[in-house]
PDB file of C-alpha atoms in Angstrom:
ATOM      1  CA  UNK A   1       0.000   0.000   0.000  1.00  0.00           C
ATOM      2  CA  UNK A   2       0.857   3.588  -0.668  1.00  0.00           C
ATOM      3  CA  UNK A   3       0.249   7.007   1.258  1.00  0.00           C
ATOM      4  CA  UNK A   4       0.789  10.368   1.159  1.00  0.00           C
ATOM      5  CA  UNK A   5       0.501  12.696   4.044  1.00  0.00           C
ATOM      6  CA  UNK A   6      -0.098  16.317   4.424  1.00  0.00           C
ATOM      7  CA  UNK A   7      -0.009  17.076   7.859  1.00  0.00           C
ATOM      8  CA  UNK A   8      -0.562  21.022   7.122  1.00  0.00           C
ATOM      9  CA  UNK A   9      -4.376  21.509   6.130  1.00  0.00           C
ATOM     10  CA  UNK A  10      -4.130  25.501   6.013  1.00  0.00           C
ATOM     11  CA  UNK A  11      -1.157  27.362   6.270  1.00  0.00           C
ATOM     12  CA  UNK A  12      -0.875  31.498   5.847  1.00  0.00           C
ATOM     13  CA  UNK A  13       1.699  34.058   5.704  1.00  0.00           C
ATOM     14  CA  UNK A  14       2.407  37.008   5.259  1.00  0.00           C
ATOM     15  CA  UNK A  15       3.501  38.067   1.474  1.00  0.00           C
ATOM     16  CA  UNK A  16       7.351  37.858   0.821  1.00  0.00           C
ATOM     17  CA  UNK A  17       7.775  35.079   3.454  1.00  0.00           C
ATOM     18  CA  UNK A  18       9.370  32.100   2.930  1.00  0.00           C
ATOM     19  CA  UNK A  19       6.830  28.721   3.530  1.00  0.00           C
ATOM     20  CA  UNK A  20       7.522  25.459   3.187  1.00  0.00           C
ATOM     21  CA  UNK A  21       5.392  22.536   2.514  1.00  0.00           C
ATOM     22  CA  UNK A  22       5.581  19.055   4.176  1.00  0.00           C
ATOM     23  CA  UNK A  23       4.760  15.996   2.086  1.00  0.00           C
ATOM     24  CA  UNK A  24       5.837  12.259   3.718  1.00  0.00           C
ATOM     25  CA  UNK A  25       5.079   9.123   2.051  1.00  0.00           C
ATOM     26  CA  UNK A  26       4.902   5.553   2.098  1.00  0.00           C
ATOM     27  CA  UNK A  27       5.608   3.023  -0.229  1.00  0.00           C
ATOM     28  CA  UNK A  28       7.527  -0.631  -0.240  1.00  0.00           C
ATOM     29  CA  UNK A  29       8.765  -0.445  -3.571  1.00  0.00           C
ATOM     30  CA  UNK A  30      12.005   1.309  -4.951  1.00  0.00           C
ATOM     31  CA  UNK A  31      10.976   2.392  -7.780  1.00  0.00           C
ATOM     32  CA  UNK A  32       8.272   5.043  -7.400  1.00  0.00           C
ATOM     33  CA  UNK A  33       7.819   9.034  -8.539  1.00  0.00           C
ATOM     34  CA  UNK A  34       6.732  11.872  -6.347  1.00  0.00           C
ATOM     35  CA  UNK A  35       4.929  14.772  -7.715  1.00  0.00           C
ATOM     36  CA  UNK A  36       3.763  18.379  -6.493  1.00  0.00           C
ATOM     37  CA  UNK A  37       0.858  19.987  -7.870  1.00  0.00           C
ATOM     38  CA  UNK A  38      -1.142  23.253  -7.618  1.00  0.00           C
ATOM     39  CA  UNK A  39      -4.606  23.967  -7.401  1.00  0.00           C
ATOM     40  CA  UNK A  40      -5.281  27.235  -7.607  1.00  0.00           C
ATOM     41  CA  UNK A  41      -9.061  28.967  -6.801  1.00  0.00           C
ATOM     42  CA  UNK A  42     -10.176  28.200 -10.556  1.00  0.00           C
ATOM     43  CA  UNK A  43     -10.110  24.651  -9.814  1.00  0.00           C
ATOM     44  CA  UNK A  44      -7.757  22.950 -12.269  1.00  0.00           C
ATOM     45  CA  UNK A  45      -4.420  21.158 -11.259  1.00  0.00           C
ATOM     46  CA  UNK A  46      -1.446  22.123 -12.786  1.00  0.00           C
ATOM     47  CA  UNK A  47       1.551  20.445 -12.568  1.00  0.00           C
ATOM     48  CA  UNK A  48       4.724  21.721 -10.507  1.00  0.00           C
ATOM     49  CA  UNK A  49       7.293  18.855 -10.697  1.00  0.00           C
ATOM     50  CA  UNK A  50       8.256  14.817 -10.965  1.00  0.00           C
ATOM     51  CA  UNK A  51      10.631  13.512  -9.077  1.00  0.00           C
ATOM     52  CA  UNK A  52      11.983   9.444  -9.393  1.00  0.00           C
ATOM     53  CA  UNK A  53      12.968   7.610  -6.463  1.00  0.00           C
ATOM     54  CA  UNK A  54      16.645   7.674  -7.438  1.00  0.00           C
ATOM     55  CA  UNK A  55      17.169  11.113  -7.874  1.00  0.00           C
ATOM     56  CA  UNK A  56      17.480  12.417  -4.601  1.00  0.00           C
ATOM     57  CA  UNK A  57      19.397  15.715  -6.181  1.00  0.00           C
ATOM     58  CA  UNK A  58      17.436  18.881  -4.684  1.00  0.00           C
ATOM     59  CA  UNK A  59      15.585  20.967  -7.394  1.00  0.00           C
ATOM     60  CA  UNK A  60      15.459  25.097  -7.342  1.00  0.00           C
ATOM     61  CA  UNK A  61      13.165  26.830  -9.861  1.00  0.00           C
ATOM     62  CA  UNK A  62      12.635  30.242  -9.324  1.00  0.00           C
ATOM     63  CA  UNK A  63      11.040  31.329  -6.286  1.00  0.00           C
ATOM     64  CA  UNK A  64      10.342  27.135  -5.864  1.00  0.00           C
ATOM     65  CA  UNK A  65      12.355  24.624  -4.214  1.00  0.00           C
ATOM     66  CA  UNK A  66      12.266  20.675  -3.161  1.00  0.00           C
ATOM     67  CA  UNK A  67      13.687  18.598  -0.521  1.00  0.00           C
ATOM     68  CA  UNK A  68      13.694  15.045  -1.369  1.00  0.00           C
ATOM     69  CA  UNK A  69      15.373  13.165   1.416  1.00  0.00           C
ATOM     70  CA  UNK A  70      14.412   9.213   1.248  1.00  0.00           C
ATOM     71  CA  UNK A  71      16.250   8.547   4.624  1.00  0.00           C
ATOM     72  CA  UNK A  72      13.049  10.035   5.786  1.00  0.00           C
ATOM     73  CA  UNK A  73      10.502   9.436   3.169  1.00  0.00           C
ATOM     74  CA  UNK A  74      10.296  13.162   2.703  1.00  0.00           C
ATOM     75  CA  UNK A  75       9.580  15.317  -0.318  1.00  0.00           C
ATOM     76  CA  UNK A  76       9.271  18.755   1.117  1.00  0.00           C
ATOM     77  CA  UNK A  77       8.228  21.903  -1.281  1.00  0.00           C
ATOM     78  CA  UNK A  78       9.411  25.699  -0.391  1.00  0.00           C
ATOM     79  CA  UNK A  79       8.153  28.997  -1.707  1.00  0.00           C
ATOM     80  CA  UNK A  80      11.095  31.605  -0.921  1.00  0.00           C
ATOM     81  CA  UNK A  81       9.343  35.188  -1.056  1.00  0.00           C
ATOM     82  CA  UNK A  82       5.913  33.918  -1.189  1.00  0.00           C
ATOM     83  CA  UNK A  83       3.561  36.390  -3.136  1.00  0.00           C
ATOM     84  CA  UNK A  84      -0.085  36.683  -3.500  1.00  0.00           C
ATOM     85  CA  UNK A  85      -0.641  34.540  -6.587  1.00  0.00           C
ATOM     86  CA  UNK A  86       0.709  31.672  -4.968  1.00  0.00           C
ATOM     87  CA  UNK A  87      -2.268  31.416  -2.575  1.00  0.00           C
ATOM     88  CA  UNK A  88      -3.455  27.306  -3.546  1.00  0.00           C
ATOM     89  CA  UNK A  89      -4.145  24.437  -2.488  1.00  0.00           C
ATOM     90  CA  UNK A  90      -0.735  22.164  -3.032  1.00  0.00           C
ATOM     91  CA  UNK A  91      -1.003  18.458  -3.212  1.00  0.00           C
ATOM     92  CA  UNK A  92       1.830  16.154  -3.176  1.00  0.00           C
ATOM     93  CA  UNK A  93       1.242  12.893  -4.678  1.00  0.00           C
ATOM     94  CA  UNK A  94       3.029   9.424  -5.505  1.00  0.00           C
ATOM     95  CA  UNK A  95       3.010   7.031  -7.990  1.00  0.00           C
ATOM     96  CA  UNK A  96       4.954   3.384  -8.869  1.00  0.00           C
ATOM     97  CA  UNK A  97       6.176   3.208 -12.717  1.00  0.00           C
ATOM     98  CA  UNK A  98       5.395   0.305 -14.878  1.00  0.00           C
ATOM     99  CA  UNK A  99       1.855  -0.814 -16.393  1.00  0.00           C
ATOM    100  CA  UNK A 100      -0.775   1.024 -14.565  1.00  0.00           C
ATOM    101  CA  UNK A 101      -0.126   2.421 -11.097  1.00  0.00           C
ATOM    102  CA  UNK A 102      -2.287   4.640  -9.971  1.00  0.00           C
ATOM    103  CA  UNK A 103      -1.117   8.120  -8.827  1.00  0.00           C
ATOM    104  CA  UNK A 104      -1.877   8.502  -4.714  1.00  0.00           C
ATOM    105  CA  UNK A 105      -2.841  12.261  -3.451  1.00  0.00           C
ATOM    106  CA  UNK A 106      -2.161  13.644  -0.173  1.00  0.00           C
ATOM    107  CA  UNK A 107      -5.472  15.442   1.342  1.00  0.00           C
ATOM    108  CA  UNK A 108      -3.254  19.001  -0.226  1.00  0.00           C
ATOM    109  CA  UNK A 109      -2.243  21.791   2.064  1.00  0.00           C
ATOM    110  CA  UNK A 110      -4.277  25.168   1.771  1.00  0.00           C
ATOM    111  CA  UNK A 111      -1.723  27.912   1.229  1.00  0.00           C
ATOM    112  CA  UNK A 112      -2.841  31.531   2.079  1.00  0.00           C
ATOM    113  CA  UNK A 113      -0.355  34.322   1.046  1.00  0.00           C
ATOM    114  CA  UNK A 114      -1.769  37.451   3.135  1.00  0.00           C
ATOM    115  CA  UNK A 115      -0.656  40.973   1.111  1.00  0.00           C
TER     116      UNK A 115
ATOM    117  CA  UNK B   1      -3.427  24.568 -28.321  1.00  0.00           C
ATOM    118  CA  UNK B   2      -4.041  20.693 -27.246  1.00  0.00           C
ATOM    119  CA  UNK B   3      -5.712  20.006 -23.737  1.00  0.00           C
ATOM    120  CA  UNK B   4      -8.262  19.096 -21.199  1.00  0.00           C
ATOM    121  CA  UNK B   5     -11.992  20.225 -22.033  1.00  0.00           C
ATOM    122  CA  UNK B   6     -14.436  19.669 -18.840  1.00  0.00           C
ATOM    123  CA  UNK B   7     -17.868  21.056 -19.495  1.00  0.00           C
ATOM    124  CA  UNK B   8     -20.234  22.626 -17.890  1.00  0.00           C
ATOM    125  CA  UNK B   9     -17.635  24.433 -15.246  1.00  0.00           C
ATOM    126  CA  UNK B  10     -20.727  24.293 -12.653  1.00  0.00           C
ATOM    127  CA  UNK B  11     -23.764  21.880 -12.546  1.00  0.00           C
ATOM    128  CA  UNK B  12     -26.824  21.830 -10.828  1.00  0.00           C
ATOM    129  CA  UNK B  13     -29.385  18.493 -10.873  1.00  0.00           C
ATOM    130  CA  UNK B  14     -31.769  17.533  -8.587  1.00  0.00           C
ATOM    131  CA  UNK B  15     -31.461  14.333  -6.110  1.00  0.00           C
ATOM    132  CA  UNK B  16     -32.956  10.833  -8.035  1.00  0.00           C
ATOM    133  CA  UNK B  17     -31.214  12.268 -11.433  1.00  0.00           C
ATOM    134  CA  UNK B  18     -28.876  10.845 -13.006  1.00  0.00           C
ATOM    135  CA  UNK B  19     -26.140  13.293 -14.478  1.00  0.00           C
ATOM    136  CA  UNK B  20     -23.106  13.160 -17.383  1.00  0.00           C
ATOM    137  CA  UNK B  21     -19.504  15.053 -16.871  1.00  0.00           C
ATOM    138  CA  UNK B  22     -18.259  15.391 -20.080  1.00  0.00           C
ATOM    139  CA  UNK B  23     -14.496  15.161 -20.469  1.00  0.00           C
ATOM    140  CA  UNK B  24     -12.509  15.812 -23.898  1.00  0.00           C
ATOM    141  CA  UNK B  25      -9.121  15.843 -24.717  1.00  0.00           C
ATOM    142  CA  UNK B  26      -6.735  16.209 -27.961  1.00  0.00           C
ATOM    143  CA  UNK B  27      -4.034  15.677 -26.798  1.00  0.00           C
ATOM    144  CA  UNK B  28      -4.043  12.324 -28.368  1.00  0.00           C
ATOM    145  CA  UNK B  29      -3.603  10.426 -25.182  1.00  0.00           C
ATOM    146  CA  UNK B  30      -4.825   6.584 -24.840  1.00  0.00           C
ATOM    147  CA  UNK B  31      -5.329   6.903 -21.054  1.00  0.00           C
ATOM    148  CA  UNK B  32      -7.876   8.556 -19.302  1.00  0.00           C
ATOM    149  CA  UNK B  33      -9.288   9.395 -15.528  1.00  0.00           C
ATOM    150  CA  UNK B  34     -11.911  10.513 -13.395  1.00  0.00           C
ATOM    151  CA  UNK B  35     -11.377  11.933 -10.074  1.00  0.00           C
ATOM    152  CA  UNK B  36     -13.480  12.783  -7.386  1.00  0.00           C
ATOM    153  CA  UNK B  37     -12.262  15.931  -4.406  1.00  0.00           C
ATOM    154  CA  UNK B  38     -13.898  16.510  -1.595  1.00  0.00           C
ATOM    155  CA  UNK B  39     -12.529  19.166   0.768  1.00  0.00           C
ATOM    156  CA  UNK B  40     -10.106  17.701   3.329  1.00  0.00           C
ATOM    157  CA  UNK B  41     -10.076  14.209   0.912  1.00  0.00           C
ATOM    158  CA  UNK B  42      -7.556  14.883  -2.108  1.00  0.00           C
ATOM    159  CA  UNK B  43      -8.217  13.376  -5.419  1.00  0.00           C
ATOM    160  CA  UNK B  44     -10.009   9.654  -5.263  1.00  0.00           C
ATOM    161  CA  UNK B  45     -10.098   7.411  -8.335  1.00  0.00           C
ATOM    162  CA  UNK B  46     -13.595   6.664  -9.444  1.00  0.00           C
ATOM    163  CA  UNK B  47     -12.591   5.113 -12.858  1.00  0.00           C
ATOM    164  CA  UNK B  48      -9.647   5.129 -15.731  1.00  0.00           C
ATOM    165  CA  UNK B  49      -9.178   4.051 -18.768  1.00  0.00           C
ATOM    166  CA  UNK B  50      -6.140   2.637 -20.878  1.00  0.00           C
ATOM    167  CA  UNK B  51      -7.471   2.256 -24.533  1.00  0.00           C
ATOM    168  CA  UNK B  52     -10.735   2.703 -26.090  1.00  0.00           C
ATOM    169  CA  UNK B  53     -13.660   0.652 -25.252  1.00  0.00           C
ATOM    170  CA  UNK B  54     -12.077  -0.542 -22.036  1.00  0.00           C
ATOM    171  CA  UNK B  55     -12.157   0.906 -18.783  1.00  0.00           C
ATOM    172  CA  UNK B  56     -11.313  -0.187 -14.990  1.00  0.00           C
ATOM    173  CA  UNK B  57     -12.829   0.863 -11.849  1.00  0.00           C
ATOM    174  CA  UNK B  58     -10.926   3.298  -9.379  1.00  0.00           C
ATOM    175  CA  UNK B  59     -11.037   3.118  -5.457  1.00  0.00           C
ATOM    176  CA  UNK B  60     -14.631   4.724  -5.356  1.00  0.00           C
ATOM    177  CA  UNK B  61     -16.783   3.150  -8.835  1.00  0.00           C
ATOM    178  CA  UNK B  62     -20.077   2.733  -6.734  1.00  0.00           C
ATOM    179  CA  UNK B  63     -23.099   4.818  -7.950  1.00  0.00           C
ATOM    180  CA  UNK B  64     -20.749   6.205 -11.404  1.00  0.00           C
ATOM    181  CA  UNK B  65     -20.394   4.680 -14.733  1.00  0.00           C
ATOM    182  CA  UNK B  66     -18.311   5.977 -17.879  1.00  0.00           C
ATOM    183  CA  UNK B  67     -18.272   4.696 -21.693  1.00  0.00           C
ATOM    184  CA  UNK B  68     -15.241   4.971 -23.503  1.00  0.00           C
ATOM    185  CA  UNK B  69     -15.834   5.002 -27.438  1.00  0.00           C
ATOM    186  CA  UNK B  70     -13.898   7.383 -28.591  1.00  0.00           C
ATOM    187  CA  UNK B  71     -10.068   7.950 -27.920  1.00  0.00           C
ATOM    188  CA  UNK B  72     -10.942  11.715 -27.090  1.00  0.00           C
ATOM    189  CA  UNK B  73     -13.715  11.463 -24.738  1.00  0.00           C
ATOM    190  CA  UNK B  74     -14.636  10.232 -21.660  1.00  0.00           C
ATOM    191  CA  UNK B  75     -17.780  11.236 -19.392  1.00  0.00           C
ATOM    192  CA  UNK B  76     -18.873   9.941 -16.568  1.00  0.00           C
ATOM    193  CA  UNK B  77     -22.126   9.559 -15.504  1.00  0.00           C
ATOM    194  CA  UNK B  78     -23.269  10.407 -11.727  1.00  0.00           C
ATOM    195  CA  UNK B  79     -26.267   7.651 -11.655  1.00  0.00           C
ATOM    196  CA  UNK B  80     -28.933   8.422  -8.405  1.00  0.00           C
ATOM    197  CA  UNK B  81     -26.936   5.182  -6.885  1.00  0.00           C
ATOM    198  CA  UNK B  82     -24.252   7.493  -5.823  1.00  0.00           C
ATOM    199  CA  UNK B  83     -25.116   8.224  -2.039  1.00  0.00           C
ATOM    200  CA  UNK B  84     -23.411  12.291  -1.870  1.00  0.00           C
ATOM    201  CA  UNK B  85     -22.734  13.214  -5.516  1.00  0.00           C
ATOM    202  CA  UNK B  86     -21.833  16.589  -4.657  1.00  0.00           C
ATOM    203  CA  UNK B  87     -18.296  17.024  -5.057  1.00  0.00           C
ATOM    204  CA  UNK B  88     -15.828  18.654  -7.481  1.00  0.00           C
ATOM    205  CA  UNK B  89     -14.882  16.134 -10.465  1.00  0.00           C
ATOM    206  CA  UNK B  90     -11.604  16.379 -12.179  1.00  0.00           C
ATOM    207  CA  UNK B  91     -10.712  14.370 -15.630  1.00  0.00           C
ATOM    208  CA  UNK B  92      -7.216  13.617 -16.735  1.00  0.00           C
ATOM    209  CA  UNK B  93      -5.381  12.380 -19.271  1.00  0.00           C
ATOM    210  CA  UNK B  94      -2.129  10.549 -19.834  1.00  0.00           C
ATOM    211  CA  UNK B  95       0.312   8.782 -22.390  1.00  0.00           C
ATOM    212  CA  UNK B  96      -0.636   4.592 -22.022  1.00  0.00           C
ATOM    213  CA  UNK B  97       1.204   3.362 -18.588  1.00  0.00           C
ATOM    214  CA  UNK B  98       2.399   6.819 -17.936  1.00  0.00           C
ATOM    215  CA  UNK B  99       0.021   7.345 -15.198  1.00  0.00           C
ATOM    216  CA  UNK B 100       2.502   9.535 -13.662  1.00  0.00           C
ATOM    217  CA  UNK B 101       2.288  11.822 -16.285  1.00  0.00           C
ATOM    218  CA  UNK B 102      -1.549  13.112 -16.164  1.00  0.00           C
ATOM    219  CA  UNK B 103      -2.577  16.378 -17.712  1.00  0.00           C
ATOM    220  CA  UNK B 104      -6.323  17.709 -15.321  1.00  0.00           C
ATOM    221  CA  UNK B 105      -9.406  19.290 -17.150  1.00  0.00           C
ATOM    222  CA  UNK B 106     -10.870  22.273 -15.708  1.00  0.00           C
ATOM    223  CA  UNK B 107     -13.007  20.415 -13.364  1.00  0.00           C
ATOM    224  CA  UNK B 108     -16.288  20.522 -12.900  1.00  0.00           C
ATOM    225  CA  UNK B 109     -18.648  21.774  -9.778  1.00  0.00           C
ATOM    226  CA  UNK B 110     -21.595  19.758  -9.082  1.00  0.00           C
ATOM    227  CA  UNK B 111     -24.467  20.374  -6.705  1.00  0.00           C
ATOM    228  CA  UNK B 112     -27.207  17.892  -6.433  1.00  0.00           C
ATOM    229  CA  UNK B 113     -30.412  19.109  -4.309  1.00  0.00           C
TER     230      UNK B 113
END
């Protein structure tokens, strides 16, 4: 079995903040891909990164960063100067490649960037 | 520009009625999904599908059914089985086995009365 937890249901800051985002997961296979995603208020999901299990390199882009540490199933996401627009809901999710495997979703963290 | 088409953004039916999501994509994809969010839940699977004219149920199939004729479209239909129907429903779409790979629709907003 596989699971992704969120323990952060609403977070909120104060615009040009740094925030991170805590994403832990569980999975018995080796092989598996971690994802981030954003949900902003129009509804859609749109796709922030992939990571693979054996690519534990950190990743910057922009004002977005990620922590994956698999000593402690961990795959954390950081917004460095938050701003307004990036108020969202964040999930973090997890899937196993090969055939079908379905993709897992945390229950997403509610991100509130106060101007 | 290729993508996700969800329609109607919001829905309104009233409780016995049975109800279709439409879902289309062109992005040429084989596989499809339909997601369920509730808030506080996440995204739960009610149904994919790999290829045309087969599909599979998800972790939550009871009281939904889809067809799957056509490589581009997908909808899913909320039958009056489906104990709380009221929920946000998101379609996605994928390259065959690269389920890690899924491109989301719109969504769509329904309210059933």
């Amino acid at each position: 079995a596989q699971k992704v937890t969120q323990a952060q249901t609403e977070i909120s800051v104060v615009e040009k903040e740094d925030v991170t985002l805590d994403c832990v997961y569980e999975t018995r296979d080796t092989t598996y891909y971690l994802f981030w995603y954003k949900q902003p208020p129009s509804g859609e999901l749109v796709f922030l990164i992939r990571r693979n299990s054996f690519d534990e390199q950190n990743e910057i882009s922009g004002r977005y960063s990620w922590n994956f540490q698999k000593s402690t199933s961990s795959f954390n996401f950081t917004i460095t100067a938050s701003q307004v627009v990036d108020s969202a809901v964040y999930f973090c999710a997890l899937s196993h490649s090969g055939g079908y495997q379905k993709v897992t979703f945390g229950t997403g963290t509610k991100l509130q960037v106060i101007p | 520009d290729g993508g996700i088409t969800q329609s109607p953004k919001y829905l309104f039916r009233k409780e016995g009625q049975n109800v279709t999501l439409s879902c289309e994509q062109n992005l040429n994809h084989d596989a499809m999904y339909w997601y369920r969010q509730d808030p506080g839940q996440g995204l739960r699977l009610i149904y994919y599908s790999q290829i045309v004219n087969d599909f599979q149920k998800g972790d939550i199939a009871e009281g939904y059914s889809v067809s799957r004729e056509k490589k581009e479209s997908f909808p899913l239909t909320v039958t009056s089985a489906q104990k709380n129907p009221t929920a946000f429903y998101l379609c996605a779409s994928s390259i065959r086995d690269r389920v890690y790979e899924q491109y989301f629709g719109p969504g769509t907003r329904l309210t059933v009365t």
